[in-house]
Short mmCIF file of C-alpha atoms in Angstrom, two decimals:
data_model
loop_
_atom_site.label_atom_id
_atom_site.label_comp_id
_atom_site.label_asym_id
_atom_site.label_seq_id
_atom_site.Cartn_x
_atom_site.Cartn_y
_atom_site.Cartn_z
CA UNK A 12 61.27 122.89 73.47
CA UNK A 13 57.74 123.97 74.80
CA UNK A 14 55.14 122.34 77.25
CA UNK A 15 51.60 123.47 76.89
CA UNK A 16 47.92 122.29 76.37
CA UNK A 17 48.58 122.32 72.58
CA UNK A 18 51.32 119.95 72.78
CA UNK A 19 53.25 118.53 75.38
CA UNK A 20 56.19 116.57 75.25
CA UNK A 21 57.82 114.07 77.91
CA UNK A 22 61.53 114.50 77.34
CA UNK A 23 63.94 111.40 78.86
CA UNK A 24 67.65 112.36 79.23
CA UNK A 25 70.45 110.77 80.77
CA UNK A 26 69.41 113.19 83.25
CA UNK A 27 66.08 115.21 84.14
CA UNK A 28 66.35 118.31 86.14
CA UNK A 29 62.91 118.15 86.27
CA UNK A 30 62.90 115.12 88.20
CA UNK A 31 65.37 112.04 88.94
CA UNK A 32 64.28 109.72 87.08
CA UNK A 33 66.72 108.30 84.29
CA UNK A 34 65.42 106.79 81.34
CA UNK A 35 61.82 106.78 82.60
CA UNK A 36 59.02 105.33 80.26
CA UNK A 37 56.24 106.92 82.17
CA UNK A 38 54.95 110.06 82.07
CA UNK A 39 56.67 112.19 84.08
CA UNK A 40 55.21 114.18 87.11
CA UNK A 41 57.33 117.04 87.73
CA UNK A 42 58.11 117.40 91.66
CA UNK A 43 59.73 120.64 91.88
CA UNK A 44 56.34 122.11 90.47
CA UNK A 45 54.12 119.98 91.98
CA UNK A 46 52.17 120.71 88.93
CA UNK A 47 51.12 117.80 86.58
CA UNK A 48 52.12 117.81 82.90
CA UNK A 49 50.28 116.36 80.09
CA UNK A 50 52.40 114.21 78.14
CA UNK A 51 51.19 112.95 74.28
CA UNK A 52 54.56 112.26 73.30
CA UNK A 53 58.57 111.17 74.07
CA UNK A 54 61.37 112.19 72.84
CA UNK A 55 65.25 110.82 73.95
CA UNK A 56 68.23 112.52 73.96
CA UNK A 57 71.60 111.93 75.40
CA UNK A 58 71.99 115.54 76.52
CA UNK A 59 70.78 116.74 79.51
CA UNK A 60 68.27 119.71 79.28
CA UNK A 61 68.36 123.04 80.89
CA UNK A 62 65.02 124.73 82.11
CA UNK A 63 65.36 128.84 80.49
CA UNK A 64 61.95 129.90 81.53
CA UNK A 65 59.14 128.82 83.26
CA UNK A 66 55.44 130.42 83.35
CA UNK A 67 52.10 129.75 83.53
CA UNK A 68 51.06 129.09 87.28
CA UNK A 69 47.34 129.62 86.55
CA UNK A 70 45.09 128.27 83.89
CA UNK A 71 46.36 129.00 80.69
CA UNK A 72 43.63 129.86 78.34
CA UNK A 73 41.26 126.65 79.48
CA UNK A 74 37.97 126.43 78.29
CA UNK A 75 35.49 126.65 81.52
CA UNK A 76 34.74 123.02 81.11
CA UNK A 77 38.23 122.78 82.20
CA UNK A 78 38.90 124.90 85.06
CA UNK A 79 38.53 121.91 87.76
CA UNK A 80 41.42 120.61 86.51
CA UNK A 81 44.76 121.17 87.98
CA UNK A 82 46.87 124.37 86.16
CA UNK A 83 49.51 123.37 83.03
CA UNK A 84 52.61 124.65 83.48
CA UNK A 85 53.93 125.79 80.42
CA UNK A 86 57.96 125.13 80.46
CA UNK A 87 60.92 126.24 78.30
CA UNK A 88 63.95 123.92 77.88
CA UNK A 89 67.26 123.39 75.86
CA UNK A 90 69.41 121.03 75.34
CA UNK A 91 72.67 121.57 76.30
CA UNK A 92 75.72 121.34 74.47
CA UNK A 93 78.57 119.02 76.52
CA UNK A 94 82.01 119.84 76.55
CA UNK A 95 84.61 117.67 75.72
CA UNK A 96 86.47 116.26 79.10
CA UNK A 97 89.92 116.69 78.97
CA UNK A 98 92.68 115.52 81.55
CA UNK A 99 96.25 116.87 80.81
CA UNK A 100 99.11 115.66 83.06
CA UNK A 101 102.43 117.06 83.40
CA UNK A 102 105.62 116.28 81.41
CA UNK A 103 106.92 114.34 85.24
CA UNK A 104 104.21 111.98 85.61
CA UNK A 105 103.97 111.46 82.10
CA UNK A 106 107.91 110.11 82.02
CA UNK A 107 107.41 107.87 85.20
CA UNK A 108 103.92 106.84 83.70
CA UNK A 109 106.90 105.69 80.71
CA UNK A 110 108.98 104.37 82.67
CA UNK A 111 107.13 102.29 84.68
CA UNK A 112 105.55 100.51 81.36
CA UNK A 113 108.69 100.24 79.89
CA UNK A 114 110.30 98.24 82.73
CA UNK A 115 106.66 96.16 82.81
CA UNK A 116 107.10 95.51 79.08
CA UNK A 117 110.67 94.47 79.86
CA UNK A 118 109.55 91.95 82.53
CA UNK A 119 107.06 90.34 80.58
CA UNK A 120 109.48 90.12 77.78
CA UNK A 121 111.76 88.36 79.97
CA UNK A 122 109.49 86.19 81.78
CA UNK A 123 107.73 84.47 78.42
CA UNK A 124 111.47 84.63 76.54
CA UNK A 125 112.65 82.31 79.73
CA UNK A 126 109.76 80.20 79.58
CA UNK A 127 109.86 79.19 76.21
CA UNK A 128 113.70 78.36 76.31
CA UNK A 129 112.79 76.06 79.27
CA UNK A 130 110.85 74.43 77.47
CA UNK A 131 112.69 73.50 74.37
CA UNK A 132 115.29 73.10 76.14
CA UNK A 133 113.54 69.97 77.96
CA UNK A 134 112.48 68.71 74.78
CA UNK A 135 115.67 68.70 73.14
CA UNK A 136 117.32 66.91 75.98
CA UNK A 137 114.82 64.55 76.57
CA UNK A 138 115.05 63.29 72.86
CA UNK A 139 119.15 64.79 72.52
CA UNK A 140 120.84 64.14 76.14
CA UNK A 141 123.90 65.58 75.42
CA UNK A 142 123.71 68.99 77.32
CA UNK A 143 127.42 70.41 76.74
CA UNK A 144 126.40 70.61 73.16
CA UNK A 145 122.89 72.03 73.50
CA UNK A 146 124.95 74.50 75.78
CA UNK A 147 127.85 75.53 73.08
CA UNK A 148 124.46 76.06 70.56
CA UNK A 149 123.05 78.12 72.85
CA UNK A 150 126.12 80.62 73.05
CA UNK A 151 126.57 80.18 69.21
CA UNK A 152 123.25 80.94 68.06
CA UNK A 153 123.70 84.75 70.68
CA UNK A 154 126.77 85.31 69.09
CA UNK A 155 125.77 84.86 65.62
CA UNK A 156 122.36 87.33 66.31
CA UNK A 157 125.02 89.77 67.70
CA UNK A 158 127.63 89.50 65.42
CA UNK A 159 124.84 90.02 61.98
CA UNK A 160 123.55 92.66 64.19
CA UNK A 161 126.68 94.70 64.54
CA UNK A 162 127.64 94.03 60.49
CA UNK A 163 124.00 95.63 59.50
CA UNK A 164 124.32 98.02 62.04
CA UNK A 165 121.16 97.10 63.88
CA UNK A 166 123.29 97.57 66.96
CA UNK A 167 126.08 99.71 67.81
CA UNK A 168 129.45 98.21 67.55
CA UNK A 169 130.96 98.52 71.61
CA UNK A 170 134.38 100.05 71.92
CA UNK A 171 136.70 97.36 73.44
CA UNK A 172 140.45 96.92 74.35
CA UNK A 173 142.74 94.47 76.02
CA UNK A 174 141.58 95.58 79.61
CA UNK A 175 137.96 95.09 78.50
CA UNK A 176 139.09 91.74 77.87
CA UNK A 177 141.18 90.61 80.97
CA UNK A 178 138.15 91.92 82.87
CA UNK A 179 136.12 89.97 80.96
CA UNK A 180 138.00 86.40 80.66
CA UNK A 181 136.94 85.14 84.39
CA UNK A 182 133.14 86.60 84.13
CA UNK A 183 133.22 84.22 80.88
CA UNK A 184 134.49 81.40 82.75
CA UNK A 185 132.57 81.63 85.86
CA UNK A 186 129.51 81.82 83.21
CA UNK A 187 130.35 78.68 81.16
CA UNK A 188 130.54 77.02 84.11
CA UNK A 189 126.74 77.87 85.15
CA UNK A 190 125.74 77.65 81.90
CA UNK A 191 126.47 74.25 81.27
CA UNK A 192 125.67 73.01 84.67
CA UNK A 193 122.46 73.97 84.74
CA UNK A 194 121.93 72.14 80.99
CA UNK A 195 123.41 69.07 82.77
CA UNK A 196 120.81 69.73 85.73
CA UNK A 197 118.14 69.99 83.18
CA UNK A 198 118.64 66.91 81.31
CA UNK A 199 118.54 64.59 84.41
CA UNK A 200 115.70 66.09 86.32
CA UNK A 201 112.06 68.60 85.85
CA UNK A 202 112.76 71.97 84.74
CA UNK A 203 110.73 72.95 88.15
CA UNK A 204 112.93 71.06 90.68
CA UNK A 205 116.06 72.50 89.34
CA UNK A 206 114.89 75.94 89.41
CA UNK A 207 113.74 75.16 92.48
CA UNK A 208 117.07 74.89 93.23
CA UNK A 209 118.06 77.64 91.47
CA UNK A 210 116.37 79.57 93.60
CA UNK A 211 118.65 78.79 96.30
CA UNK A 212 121.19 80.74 94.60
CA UNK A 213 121.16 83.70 97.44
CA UNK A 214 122.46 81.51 100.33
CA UNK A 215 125.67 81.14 98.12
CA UNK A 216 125.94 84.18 97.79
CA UNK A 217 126.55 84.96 101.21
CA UNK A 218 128.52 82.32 101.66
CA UNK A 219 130.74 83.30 99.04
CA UNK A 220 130.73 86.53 100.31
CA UNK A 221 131.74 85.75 103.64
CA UNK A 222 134.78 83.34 102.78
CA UNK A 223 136.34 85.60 100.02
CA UNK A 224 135.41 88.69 100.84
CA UNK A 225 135.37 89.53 103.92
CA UNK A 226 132.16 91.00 103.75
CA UNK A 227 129.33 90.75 106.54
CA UNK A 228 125.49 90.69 106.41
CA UNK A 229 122.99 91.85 109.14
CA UNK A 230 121.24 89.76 110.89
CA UNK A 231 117.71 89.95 108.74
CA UNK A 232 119.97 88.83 105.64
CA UNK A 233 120.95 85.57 107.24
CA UNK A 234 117.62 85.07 108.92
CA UNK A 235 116.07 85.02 104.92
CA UNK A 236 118.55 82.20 104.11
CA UNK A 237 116.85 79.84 106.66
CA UNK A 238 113.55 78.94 104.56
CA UNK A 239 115.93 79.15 101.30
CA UNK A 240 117.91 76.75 102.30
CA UNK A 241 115.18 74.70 104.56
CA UNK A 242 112.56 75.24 101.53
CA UNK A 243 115.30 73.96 98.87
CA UNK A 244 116.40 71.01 100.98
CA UNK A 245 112.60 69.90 101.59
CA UNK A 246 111.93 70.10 97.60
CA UNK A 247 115.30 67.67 97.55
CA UNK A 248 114.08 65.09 99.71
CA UNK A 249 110.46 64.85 98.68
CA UNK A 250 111.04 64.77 94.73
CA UNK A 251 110.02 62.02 92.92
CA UNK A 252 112.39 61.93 90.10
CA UNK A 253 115.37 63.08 92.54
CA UNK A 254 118.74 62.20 90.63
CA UNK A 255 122.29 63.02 92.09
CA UNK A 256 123.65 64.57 89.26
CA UNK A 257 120.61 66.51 88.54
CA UNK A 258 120.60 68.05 92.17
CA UNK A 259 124.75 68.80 91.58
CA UNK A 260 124.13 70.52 88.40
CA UNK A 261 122.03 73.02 89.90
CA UNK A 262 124.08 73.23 92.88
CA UNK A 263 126.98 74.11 90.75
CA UNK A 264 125.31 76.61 88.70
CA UNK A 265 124.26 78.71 91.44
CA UNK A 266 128.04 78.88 93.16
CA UNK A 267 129.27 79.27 89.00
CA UNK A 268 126.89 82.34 88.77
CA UNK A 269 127.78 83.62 92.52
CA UNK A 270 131.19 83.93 91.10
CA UNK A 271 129.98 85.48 87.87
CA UNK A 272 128.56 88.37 89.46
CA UNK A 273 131.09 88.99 91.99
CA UNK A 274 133.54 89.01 88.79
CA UNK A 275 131.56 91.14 86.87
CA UNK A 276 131.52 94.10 90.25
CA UNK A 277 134.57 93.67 90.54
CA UNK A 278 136.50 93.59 87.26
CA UNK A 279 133.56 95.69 85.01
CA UNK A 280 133.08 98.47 87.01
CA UNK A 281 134.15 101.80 85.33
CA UNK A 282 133.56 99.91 81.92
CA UNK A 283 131.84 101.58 79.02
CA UNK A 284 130.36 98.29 77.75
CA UNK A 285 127.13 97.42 78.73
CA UNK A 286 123.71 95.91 78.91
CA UNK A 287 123.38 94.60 75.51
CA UNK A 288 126.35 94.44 74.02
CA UNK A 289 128.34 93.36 77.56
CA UNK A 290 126.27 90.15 77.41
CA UNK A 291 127.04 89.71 73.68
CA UNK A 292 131.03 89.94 74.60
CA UNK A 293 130.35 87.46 77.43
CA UNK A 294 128.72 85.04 75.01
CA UNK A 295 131.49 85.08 72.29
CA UNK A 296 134.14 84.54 74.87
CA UNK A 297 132.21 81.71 76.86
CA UNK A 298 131.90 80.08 73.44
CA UNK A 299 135.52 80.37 73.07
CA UNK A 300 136.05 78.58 76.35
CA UNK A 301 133.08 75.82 76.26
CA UNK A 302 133.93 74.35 72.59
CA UNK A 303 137.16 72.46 72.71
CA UNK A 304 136.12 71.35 76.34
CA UNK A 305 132.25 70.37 74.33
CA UNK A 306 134.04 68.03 71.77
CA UNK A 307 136.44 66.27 74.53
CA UNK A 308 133.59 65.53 76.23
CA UNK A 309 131.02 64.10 73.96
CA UNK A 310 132.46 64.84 70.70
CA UNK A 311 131.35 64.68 67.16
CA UNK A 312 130.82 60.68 66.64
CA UNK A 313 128.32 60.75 69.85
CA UNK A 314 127.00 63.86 68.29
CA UNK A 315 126.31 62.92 64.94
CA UNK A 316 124.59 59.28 66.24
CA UNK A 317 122.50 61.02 68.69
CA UNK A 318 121.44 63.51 66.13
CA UNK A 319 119.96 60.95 63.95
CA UNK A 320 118.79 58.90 66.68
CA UNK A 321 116.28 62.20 67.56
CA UNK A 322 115.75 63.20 63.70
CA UNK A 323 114.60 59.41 63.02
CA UNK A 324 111.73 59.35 66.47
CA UNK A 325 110.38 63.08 66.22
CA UNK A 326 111.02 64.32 62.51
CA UNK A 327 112.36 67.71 61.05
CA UNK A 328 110.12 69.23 64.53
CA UNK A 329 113.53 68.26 66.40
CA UNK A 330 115.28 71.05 64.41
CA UNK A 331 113.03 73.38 65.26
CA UNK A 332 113.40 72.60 68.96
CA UNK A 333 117.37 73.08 68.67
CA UNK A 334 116.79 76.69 67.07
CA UNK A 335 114.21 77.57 69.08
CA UNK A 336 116.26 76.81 72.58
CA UNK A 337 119.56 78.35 71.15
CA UNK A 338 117.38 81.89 69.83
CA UNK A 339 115.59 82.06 72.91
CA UNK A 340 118.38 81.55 75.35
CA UNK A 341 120.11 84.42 73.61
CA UNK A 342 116.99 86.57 73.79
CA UNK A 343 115.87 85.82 77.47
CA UNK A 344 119.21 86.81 78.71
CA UNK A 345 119.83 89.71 76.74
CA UNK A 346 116.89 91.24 77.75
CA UNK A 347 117.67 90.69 81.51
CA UNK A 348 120.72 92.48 80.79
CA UNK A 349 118.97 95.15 79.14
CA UNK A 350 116.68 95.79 81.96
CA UNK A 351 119.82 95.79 84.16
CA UNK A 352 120.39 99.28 83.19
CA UNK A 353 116.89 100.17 83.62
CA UNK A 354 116.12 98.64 87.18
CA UNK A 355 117.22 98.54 90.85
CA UNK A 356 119.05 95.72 92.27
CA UNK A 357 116.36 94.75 94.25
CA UNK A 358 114.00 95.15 91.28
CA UNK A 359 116.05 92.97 89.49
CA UNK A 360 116.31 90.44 92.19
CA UNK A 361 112.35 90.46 92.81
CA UNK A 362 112.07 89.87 88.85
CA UNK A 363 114.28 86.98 88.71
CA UNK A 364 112.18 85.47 91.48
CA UNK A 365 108.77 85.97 90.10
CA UNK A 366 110.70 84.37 86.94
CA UNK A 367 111.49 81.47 89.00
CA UNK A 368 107.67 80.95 89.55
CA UNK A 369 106.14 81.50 86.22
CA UNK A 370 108.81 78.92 84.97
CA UNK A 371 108.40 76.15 87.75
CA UNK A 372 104.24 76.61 87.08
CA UNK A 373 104.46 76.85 83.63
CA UNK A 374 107.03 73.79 83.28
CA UNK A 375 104.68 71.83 85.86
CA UNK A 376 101.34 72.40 83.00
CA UNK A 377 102.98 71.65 79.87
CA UNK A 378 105.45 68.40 80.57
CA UNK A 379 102.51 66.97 83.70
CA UNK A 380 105.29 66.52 86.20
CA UNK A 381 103.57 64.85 88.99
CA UNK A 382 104.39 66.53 92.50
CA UNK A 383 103.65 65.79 95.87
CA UNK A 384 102.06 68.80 98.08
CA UNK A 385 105.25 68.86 100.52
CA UNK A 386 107.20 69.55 97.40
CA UNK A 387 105.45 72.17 96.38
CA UNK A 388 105.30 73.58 99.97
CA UNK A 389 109.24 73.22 100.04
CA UNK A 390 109.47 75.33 96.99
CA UNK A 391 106.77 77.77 97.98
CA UNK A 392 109.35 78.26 101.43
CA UNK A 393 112.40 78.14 99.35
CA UNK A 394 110.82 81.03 96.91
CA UNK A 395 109.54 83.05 99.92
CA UNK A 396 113.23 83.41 101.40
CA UNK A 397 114.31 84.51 98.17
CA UNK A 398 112.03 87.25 98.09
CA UNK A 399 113.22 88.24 101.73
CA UNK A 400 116.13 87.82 100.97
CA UNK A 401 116.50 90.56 98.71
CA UNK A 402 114.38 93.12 100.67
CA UNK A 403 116.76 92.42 103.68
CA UNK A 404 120.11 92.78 101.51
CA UNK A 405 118.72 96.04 99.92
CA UNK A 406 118.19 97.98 103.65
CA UNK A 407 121.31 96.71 104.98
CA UNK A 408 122.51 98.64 101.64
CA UNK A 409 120.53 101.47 102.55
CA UNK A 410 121.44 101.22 106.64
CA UNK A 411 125.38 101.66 105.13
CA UNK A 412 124.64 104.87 103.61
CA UNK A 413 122.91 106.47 106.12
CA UNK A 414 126.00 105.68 108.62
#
């Protein structure tokens, strides 16, 4: 591309070596020269342009009419080619890079899988109070998904034996227990003050740990436990739709799950089931355990009353809401059990917790509980500990190694 008297051309690039000026729409007055160029017309490019050779310092064949004008420069440029940009990274980063989405997928799995069993759940027990058999559907619905998923081969079939089993039998019951205690919590109270509750769950822990086991905590793990259990008890006394058995239910559920994992340490380890599959197991025996007590209970006659009692008010959507809670329950859990394998401890234990608040918020939109701000602040504290809580318990793990 040529400059000269003939014909001159004003050139506008993403950038101008000539001078910085991007996307100019005047003509441009080239510094570096101090010369002046004649410009008659423009073209645009994306490219930038290269000067390859400049001449011309003098008047270049002006008439004399001419001459008391300032010297044209007469100026060569290309345009030049860009290379494609390219950024490799090596086969390490690229697997943690993996990794790290893979556990984020898992987590968000989990988190909107929990959410949407809370909330058929509340529907179906707000039309369908009977929560020991929205519990055994829950279990039956998991174990139906597994057991069609082993027959087509989706999943692989796990390897059990009688030891498997005996190991498994008090995991099963210490689950049942929490299962169905937290339905019964959820059918008398707001999904967000008995997860609020839930999330009191660590202070049993210790406790539990403590009387049966002998075991002892550092002083930073009992100092979290103070705005667990102060943050939990101020949620109790300031909520508005506080009911006894609501408030016993959750209370039961988190010294049922203690139990469950202290079990499942003690009497799994060394087991070649796992993740997936160990949670399918767990559901097909807790189903065992929960139906017979599920009829004494309530029973069919109840059953079969309330279930046209809900079908007559809200219409074949009622159905829906039963699948939907059993499916989900199922799903939400076996992906926590999944990620299990995947995860830290203390990973785990901060994932739970942010689950706790995406549920309690997202129950709080959709069913417009009202709450009071010291009840919110009480579960705000209660959450907080939590979260200590498991930072504490994971250096005191790391303090006994490095002794």
């Amino acid at each position: 591309m040529t400059f000269s008297t003939v014909k001159s051309f004003g050139v506008y690039t993403t950038f101008d070596p000539l001078h910085k000026n991007l996307f100019t729409t005047k003509p441009c007055v080239s510094s570096f020269f101090s010369k002046k160029i004649a410009l008659s017309k423009c073209y645009k490019t994306k490219r930038p342009l290269c000067i390859s050779a400049v001449s011309g310092f003098g008047h270049v064949n002006e008439p004399n009419e001419s001459k008391s004008r300032d010297p044209l420069v007469q100026c060569n440029a290309y345009e030049a080619s860009r290379p494609p940009i390219s950024i490799e990274f090596d086969e390490e980063t690229q697997t943690v890079a993996a990794h790290k989405f893979k556990i984020g997928l898992y987590f968000a799995t989990w988190w909107a899988l929990n959410v949407v069993f809370n909330i058929y759940n509340k529907k179906v027990l707000n039309a369908f109070p009977f929560p020991w058999l929205t519990s055994t559907l829950s279990l039956a619905a998991g174990s139906l998904i597994m057991l069609v998923s082993w027959a087509t081969k989706i999943a692989e079939t796990p390897k059990t034996d009688i030891d498997f089993l005996k190991a498994l039998f008090p995991v099963a019951v210490a689950h049942t227990i929490g299962h169905v205690a937290a339905t019964v919590s959820m059918s008398k109270v707001a999904v967000s003050f008995t997860h609020i509750i839930k999330s009191g769950e660590p202070a049993f822990s210790v406790l539990v740990s403590s009387l049966f086991l002998g075991e002892t905590f550092p002083l930073p793990v009992y100092l979290s436990l103070v705005p667990i259990i102060g943050g939990c008890a101020l949620a109790a006394v300031t909520e508005l739709n506080f009911n006894l058995t609501g408030f016993m239910g959750a209370m039961l559920s988190n010294l049922a799950f203690v139990f469950r994992n202290i079990f499942s340490k003690k009497g799994m380890k060394g087991k070649s089931v796992g993740g997936m599959n160990y949670y399918a197991c767990l559901s097909m025996m807790s189903l065992l355990i929960l139906t017979p007590f599920a009829i004494a209970v309530e029973g069919p006659k109840v059953w079969a009353l309330g279930w046209q009692n809900a079908v007559s008010r809200i219409g074949l959507n009622f159905v829906w809401w039963v699948v939907a809670q059993s499916v989900f329950y199922h799903l939400y859990n076996q992906v926590s059990y999944m990620s299990l394998n995947e995860i830290s401890p203390l990973t785990f234990s901060i994932g739970n917790t942010m689950k706790r608040i995406v549920v309690i918020v997202s129950s709080i939109i959709i069913f417009q509980n009202p709450i009071q701000p010291v009840n919110a602040l009480g579960a705000t504290i209660a959450i907080f500990g939590t979260f200590h809580y498991s930072q504490a318990k994971q250096l005191a793990k790391f303090g006994k190694k490095d002794e």
